mmCIF file of C-alpha atoms in Angstrom:
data_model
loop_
_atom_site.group_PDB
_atom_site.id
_atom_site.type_symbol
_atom_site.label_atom_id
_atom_site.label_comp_id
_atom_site.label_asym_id
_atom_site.label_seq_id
_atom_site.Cartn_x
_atom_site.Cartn_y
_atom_site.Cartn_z
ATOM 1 C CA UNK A 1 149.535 79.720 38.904
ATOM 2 C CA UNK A 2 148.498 82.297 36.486
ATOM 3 C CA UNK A 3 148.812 79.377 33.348
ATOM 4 C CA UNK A 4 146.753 76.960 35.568
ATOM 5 C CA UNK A 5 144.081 79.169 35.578
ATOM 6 C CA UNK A 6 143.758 80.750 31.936
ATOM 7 C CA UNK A 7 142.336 77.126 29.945
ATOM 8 C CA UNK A 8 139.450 77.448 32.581
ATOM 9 C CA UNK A 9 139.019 81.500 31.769
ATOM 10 C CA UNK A 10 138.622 80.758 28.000
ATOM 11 C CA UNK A 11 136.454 78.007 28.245
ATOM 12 C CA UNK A 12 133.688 79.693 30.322
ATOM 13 C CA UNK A 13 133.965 82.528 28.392
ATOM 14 C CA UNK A 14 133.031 80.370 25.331
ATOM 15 C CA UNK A 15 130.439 78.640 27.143
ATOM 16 C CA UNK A 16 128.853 82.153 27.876
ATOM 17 C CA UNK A 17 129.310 83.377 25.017
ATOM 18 C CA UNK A 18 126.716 80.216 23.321
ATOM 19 C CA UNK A 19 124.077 80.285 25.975
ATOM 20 C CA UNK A 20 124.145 84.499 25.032
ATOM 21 C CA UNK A 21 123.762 83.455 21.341
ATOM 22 C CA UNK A 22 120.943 80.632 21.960
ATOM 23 C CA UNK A 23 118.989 83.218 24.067
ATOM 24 C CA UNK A 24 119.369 86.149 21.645
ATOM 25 C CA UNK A 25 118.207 83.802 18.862
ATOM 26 C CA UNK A 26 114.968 82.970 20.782
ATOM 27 C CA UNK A 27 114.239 86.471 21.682
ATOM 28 C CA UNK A 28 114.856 87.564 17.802
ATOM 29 C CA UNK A 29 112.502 84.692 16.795
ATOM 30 C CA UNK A 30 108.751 86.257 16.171
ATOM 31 C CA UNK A 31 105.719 83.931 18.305
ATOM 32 C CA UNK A 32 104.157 81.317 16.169
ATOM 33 C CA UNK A 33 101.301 83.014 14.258
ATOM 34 C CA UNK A 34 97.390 82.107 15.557
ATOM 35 C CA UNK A 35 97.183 79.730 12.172
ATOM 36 C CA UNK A 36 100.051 77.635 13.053
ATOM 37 C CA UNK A 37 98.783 77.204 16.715
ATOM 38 C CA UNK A 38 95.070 76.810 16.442
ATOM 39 C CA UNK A 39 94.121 75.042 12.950
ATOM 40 C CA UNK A 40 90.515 76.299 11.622
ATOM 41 C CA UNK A 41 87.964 73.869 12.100
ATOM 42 C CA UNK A 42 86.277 72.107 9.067
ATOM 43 C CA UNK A 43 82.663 73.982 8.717
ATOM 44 C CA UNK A 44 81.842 72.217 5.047
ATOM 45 C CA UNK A 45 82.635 69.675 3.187
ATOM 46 C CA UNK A 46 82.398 69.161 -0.478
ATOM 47 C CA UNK A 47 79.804 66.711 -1.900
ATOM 48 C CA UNK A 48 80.392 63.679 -4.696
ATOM 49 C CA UNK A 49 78.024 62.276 -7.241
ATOM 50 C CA UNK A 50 78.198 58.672 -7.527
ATOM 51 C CA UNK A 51 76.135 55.665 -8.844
ATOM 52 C CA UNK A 52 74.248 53.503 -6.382
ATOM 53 C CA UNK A 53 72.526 50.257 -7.372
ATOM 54 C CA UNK A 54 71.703 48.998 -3.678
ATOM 55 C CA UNK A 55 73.871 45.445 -4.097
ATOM 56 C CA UNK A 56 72.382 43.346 -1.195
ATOM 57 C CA UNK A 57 72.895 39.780 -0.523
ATOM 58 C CA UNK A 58 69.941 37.861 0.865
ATOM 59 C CA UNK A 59 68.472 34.355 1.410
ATOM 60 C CA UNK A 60 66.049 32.995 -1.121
ATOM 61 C CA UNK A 61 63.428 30.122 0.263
ATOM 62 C CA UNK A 62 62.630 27.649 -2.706
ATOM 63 C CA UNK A 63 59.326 25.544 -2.593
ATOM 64 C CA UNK A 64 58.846 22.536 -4.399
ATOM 65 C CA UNK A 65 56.055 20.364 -6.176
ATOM 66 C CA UNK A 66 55.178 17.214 -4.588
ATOM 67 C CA UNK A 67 57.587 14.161 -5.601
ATOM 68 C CA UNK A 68 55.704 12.105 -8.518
ATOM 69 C CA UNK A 69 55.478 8.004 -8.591
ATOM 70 C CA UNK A 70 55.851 6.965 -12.298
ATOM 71 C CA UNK A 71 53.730 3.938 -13.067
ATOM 72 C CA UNK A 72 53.963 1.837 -16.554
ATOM 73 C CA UNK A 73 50.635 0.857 -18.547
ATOM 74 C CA UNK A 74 51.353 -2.547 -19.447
ATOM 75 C CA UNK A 75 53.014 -5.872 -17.685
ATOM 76 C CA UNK A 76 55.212 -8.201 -18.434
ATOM 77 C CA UNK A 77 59.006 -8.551 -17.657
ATOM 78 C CA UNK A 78 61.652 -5.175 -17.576
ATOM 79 C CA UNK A 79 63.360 -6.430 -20.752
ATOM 80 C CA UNK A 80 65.158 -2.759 -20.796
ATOM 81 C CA UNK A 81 65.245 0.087 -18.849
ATOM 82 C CA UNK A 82 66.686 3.710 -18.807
ATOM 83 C CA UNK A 83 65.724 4.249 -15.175
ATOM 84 C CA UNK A 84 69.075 5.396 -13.260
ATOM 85 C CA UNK A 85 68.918 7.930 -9.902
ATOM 86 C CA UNK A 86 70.117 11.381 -10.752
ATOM 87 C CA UNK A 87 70.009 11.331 -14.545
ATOM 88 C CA UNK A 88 66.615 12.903 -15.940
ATOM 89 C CA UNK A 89 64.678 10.960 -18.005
ATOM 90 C CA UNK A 90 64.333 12.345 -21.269
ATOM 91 C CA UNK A 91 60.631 13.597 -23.081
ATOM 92 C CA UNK A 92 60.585 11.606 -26.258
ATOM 93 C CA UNK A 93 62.379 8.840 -25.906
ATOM 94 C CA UNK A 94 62.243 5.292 -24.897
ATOM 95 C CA UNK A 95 62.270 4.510 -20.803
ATOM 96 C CA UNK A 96 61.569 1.245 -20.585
ATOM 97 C CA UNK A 97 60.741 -1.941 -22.477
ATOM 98 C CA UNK A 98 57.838 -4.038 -21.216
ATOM 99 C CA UNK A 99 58.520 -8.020 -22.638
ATOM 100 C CA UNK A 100 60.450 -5.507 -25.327
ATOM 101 C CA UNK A 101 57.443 -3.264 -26.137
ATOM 102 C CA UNK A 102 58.838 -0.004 -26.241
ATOM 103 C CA UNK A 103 57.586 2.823 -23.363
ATOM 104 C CA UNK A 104 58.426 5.885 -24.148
ATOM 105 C CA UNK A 105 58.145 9.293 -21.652
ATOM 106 C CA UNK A 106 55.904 12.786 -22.693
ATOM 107 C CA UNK A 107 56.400 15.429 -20.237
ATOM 108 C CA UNK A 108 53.640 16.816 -19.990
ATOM 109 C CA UNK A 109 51.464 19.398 -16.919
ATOM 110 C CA UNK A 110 48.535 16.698 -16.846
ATOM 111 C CA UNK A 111 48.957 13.304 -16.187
ATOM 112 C CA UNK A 112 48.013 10.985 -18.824
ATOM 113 C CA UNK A 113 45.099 8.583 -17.579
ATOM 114 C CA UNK A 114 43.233 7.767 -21.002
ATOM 115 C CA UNK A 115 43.880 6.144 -24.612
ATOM 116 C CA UNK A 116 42.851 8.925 -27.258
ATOM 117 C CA UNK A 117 40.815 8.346 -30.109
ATOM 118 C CA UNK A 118 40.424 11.171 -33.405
ATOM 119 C CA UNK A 119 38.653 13.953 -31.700
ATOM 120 C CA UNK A 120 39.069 13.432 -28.465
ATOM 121 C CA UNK A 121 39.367 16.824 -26.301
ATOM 122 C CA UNK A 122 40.201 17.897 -23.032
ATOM 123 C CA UNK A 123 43.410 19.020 -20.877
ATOM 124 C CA UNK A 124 45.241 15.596 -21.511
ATOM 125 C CA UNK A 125 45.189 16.495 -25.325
ATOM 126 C CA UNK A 126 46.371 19.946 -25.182
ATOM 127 C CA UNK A 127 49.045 18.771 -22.942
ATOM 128 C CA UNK A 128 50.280 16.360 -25.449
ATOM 129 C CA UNK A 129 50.599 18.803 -27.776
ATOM 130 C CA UNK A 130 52.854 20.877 -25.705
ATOM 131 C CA UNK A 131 54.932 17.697 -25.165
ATOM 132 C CA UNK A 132 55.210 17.463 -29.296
ATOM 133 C CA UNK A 133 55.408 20.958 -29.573
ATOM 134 C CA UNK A 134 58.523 20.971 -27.394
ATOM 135 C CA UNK A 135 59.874 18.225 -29.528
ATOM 136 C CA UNK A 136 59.867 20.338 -32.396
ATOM 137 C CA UNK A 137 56.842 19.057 -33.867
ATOM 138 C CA UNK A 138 54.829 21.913 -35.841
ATOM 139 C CA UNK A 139 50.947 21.694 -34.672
ATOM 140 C CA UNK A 140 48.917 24.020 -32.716
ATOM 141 C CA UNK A 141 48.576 24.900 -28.782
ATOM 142 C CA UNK A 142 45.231 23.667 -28.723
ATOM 143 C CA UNK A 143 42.920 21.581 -30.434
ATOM 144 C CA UNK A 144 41.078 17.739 -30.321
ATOM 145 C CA UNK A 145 43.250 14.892 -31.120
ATOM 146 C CA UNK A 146 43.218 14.720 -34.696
ATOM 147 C CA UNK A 147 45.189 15.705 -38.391
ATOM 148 C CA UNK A 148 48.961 17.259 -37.588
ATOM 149 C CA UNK A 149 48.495 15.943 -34.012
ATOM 150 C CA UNK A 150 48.264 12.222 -35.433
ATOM 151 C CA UNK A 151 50.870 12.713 -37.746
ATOM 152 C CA UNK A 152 53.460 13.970 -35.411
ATOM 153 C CA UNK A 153 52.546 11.148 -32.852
ATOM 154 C CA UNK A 154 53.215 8.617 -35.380
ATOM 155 C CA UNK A 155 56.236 9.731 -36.042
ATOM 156 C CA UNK A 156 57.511 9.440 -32.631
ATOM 157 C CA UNK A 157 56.182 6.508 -31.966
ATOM 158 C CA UNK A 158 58.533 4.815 -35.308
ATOM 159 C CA UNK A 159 61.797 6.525 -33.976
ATOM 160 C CA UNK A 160 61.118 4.910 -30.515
ATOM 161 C CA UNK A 161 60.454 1.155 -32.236
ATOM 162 C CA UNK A 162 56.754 1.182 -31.610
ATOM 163 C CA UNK A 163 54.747 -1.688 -32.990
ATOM 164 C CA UNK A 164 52.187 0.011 -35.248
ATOM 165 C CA UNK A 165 53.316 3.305 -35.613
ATOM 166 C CA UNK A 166 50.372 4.161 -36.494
ATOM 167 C CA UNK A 167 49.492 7.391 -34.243
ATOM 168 C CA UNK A 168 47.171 6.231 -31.999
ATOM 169 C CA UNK A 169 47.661 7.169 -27.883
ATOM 170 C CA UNK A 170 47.385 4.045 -26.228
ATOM 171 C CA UNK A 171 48.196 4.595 -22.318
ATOM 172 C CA UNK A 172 50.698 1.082 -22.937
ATOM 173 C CA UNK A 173 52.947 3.029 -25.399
ATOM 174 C CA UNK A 174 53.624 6.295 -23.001
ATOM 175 C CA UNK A 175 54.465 6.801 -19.330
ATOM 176 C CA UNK A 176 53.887 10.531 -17.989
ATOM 177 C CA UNK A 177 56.721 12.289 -16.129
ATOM 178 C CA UNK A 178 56.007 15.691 -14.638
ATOM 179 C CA UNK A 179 56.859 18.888 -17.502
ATOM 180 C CA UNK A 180 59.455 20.109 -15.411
ATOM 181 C CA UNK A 181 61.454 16.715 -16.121
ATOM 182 C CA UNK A 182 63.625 15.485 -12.978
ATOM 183 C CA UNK A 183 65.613 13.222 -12.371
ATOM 184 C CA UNK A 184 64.224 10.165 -10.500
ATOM 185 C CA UNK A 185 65.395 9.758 -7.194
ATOM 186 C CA UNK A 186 63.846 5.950 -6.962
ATOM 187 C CA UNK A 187 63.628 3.455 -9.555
ATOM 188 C CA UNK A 188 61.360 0.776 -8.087
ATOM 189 C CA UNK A 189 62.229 -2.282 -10.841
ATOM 190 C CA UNK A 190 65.337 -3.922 -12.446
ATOM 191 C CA UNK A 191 65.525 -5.472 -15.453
ATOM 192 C CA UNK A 192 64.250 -9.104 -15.554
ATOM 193 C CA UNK A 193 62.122 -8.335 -12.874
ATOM 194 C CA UNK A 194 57.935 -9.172 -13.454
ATOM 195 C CA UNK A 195 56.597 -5.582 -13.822
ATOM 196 C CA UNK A 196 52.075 -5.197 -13.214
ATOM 197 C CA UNK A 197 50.907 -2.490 -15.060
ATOM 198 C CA UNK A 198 50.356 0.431 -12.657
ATOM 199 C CA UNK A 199 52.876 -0.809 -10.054
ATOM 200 C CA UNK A 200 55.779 1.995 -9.210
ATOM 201 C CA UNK A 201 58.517 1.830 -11.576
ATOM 202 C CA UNK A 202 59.992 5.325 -10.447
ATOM 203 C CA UNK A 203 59.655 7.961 -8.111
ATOM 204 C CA UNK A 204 61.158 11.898 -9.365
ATOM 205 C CA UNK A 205 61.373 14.065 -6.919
ATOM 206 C CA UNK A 206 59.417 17.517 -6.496
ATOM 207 C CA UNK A 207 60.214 20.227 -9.193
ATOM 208 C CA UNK A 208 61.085 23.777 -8.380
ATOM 209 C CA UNK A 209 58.095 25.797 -8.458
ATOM 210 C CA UNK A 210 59.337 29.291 -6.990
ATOM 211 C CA UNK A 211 61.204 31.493 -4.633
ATOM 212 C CA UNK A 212 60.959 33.388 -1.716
ATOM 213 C CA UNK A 213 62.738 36.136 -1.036
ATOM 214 C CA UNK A 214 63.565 36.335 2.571
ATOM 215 C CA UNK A 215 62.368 39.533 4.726
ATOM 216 C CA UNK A 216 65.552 41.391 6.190
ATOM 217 C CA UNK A 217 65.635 44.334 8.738
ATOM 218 C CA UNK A 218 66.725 46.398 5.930
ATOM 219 C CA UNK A 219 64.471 47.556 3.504
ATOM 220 C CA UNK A 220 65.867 47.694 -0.100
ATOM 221 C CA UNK A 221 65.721 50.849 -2.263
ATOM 222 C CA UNK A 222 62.316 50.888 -4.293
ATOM 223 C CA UNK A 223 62.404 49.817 -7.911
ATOM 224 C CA UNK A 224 62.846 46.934 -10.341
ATOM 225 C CA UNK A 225 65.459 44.617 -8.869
ATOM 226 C CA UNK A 226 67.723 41.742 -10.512
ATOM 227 C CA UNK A 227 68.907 39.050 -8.597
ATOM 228 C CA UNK A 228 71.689 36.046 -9.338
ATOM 229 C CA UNK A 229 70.493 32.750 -8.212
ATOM 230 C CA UNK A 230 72.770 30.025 -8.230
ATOM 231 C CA UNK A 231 74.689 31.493 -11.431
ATOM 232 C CA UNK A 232 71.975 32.182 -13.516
ATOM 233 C CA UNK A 233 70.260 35.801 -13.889
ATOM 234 C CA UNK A 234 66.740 36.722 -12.968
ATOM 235 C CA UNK A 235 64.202 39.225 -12.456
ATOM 236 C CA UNK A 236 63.109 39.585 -8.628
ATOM 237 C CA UNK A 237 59.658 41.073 -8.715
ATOM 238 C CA UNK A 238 58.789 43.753 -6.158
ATOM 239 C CA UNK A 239 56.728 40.629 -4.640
ATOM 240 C CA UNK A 240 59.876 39.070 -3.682
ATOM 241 C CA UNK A 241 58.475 35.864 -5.092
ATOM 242 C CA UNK A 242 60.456 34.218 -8.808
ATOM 243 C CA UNK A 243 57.591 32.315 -10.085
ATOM 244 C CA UNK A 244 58.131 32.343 -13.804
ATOM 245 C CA UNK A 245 58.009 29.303 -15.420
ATOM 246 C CA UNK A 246 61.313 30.092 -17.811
ATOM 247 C CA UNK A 247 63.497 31.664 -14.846
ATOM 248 C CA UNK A 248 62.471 28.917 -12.582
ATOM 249 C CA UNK A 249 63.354 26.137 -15.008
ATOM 250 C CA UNK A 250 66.940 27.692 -15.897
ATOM 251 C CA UNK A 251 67.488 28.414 -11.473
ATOM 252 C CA UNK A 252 66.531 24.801 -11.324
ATOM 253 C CA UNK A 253 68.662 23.289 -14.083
ATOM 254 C CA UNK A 254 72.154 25.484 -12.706
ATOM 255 C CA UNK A 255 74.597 22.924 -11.196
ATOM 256 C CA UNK A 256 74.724 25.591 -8.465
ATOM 257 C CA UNK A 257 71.550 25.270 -8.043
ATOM 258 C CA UNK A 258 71.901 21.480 -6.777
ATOM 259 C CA UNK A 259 74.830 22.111 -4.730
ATOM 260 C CA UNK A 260 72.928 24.058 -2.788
ATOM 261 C CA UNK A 261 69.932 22.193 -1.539
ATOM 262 C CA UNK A 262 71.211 21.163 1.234
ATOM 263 C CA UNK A 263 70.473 23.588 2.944
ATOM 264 C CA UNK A 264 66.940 25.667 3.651
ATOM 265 C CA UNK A 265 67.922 28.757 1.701
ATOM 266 C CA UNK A 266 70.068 29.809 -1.191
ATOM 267 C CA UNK A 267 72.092 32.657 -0.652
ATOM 268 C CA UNK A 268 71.691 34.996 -3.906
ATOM 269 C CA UNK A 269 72.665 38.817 -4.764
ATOM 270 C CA UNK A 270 70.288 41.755 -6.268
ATOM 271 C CA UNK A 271 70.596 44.902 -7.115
ATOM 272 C CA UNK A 272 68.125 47.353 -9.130
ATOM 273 C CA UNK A 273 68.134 46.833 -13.279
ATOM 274 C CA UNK A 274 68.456 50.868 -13.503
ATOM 275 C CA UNK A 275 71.092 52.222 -10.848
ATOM 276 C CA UNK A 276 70.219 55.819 -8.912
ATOM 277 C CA UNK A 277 72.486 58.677 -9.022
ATOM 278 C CA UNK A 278 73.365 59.351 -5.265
ATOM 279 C CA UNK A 279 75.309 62.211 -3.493
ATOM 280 C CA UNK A 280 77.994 61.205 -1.162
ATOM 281 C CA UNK A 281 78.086 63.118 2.026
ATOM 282 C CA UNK A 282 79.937 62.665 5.795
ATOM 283 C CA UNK A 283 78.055 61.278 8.559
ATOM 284 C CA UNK A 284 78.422 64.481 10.472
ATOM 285 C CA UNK A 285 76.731 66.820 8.146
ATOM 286 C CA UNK A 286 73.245 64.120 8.664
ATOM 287 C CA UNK A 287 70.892 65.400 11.461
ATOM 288 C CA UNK A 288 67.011 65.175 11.953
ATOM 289 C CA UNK A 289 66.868 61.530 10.903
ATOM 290 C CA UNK A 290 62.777 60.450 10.595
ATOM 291 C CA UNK A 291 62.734 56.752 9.150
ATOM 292 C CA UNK A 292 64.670 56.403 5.863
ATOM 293 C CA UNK A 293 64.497 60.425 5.751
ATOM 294 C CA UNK A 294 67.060 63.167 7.069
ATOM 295 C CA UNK A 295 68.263 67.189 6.767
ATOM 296 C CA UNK A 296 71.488 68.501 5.143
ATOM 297 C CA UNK A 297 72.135 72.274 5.393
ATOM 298 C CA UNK A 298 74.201 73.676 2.366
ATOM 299 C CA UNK A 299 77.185 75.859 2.529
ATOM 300 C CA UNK A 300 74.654 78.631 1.829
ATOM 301 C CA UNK A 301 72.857 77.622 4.938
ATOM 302 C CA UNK A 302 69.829 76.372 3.171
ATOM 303 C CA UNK A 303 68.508 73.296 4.457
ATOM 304 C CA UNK A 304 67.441 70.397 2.480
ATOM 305 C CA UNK A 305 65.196 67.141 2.861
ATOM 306 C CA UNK A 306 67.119 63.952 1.761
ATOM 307 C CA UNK A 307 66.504 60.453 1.253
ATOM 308 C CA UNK A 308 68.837 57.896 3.049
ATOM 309 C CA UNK A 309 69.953 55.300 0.960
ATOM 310 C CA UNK A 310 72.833 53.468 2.865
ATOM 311 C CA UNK A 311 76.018 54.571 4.701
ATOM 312 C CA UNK A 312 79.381 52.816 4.610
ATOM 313 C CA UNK A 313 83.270 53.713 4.403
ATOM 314 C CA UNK A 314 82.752 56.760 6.437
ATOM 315 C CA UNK A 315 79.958 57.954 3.673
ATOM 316 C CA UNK A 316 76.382 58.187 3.749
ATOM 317 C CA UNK A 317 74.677 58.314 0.501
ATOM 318 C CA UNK A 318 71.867 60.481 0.320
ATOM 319 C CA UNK A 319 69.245 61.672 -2.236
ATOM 320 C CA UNK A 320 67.656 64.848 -3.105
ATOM 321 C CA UNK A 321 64.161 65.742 -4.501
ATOM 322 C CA UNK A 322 63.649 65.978 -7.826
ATOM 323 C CA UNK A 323 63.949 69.041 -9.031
ATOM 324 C CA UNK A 324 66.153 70.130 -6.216
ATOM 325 C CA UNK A 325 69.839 71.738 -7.089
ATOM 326 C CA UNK A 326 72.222 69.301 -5.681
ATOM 327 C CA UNK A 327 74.564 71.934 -3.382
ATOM 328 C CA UNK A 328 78.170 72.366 -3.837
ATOM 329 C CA UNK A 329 79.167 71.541 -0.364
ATOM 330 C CA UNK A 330 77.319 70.694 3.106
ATOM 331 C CA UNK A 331 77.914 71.901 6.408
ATOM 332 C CA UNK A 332 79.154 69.988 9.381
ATOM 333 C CA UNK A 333 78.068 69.157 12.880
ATOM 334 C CA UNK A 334 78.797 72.089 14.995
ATOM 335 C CA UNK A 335 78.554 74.562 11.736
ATOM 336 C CA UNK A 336 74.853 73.330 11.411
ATOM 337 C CA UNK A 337 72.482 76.146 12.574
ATOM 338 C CA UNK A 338 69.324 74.629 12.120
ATOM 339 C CA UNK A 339 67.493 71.329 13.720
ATOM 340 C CA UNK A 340 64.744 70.793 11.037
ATOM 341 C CA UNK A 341 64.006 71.088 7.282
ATOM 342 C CA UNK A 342 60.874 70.955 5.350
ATOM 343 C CA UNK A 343 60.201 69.682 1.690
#
């Protein structure tokens, strides 16, 4: 009996023995210190510099000239022509031949509608001289039609096959197309076909004249802005309209550019020429928000006026006044003591 009962004895006695050891331990063991079981809150945070360009993407609204009907100034039979949709027609060269006169295209801002004769002035004149001048043809801007104007015409006129080159603007030699080129979208005769003079021969679409920048719901940062249109670089004016004759032509020209017609507006992306240097602060240390204005309050509790610039990425980037000493740190919601700050 007495063996029976002694593997029972020692094994309660070593079972007491641990549950005495586990509760001595805990009562040895000091209580968790007030750090470990409340964790400070964060009062501050520490603010970052950082360079802000305000990218944007918005919608650009293009308007163009109206389309332009080509007409020839002489008839007779289409014994050539250069006329194919999509492919511009090119300023100083032959277009067409009329019973195989040679009729060769001037780009030009004023239609021609007269022949010229030495001394002839007006708009038409001065336009032709852009056209040459474009060509590479050394004469002035402005003038009557006479001397290096002559000259230079006359020298087209024998690269292009015309019968006299002798200089002389005869309407029968030329056909305007507008200065922005094109390519024509119609061409209105074939070759062989009976061609009267002044009858369509093609029709170019309207050029690109501008651009319209879209109105958003957000305002943009103020200051001189870039934008990419279609691949190519440009200057957005504080107008929000692209205008310029140069940027407009190279927009125009972009392969992008056509692509994109389709549709009403062309997507583009701006930012300013001369980035800002911005301070990057939480969300939670923003209060008294008036329009694109707002109040930090600095470690030191000082509080400051600041300009909103955008907020992203759990960031809000924010300027300060000029002259203003951009604070170490801010403080945060419940930390702020103060509902208002003055300039």
């Amino acid at each position: 009996m007495r063996s029976r009962w002694l593997p029972r004895s020692i094994a309660f006695l070593v079972g007491l023995g641990m549950a005495v050891g586990v509760l001595a331990t805990y009562v040895m063991l000091p209580a968790p210190t007030s750090d470990l079981s409340a964790p400070r809150p964060v009062t501050t945070f520490p603010v970052t510099s950082t360079s802000f360009a305000d990218p944007r993407t918005v919608a650009l609204r293009p308007s163009f000239s109206a389309q332009a009907q080509l007409s020839l100034g002489r008839s007779g039979v289409i014994t050539e022509s250069s006329c194919t949709p999509g492919v511009p027609f090119g300023s100083g060269t032959t277009v067409a031949r009329v019973d195989s006169n040679p009729v060769i295209a001037l780009a030009t801002s004023v239609p021609f509608y007269r022949d010229l004769v030495p001394g002839t002035e007006g708009a038409d004149v001065n336009a032709l001289r852009a056209a040459l001048r474009a060509l590479g043809y050394t004469i002035d801007a402005e003038g009557a039609y006479r001397g290096a104007v002559i000259d230079s015409l006359a020298d087209l006129q024998k690269r292009n096959g015309v019968n006299p080159a002798d200089g002389a603007f005869r309407l029968a030699d030329f056909v305007w197309i507008p200065a922005s080129g094109g390519a024509p979208s119609e061409c209105e005769v074939s070759v062989g076909e009976q061609y009267s003079q002044g009858s369509p021969f093609a029709v170019v679409p309207g050029s690109l004249r501008s651009l319209q920048l879209v109105p958003s719901t957000s305002a943009p940062v103020p200051g001189p802005r870039a934008a990419r249109v279609a691949g190519v670089d440009v200057d957005l004016p504080e107008s929000g309209v692209i205008s310029d004759p140069e940027a407009v032509a190279r927009v125009a020209s972009s392969p992008e550019f056509a692509e994109a017609l389709d549709s009403e507006t062309i997507a583009a992306s701006t930012e300013l020429k001369d980035a800002r240097q911005a301070v990057a602060v939480p969300p939670a240390a923003i209060f008294g928000i008036q329009d694109a204005a707002a109040c930090v309050q600095d470690d030191n509790g000082e509080a400051h006026v600041v300009s909103l610039l955008s907020s992203s990425l759990g960031r809000t980037l924010v300027t300060f006044p000029e002259g203003v000493d951009v604070p170490r740190a801010v403080r945060l919601s419940d930390a702020i003591d103060v509902t208002t700050c003055t300039p």
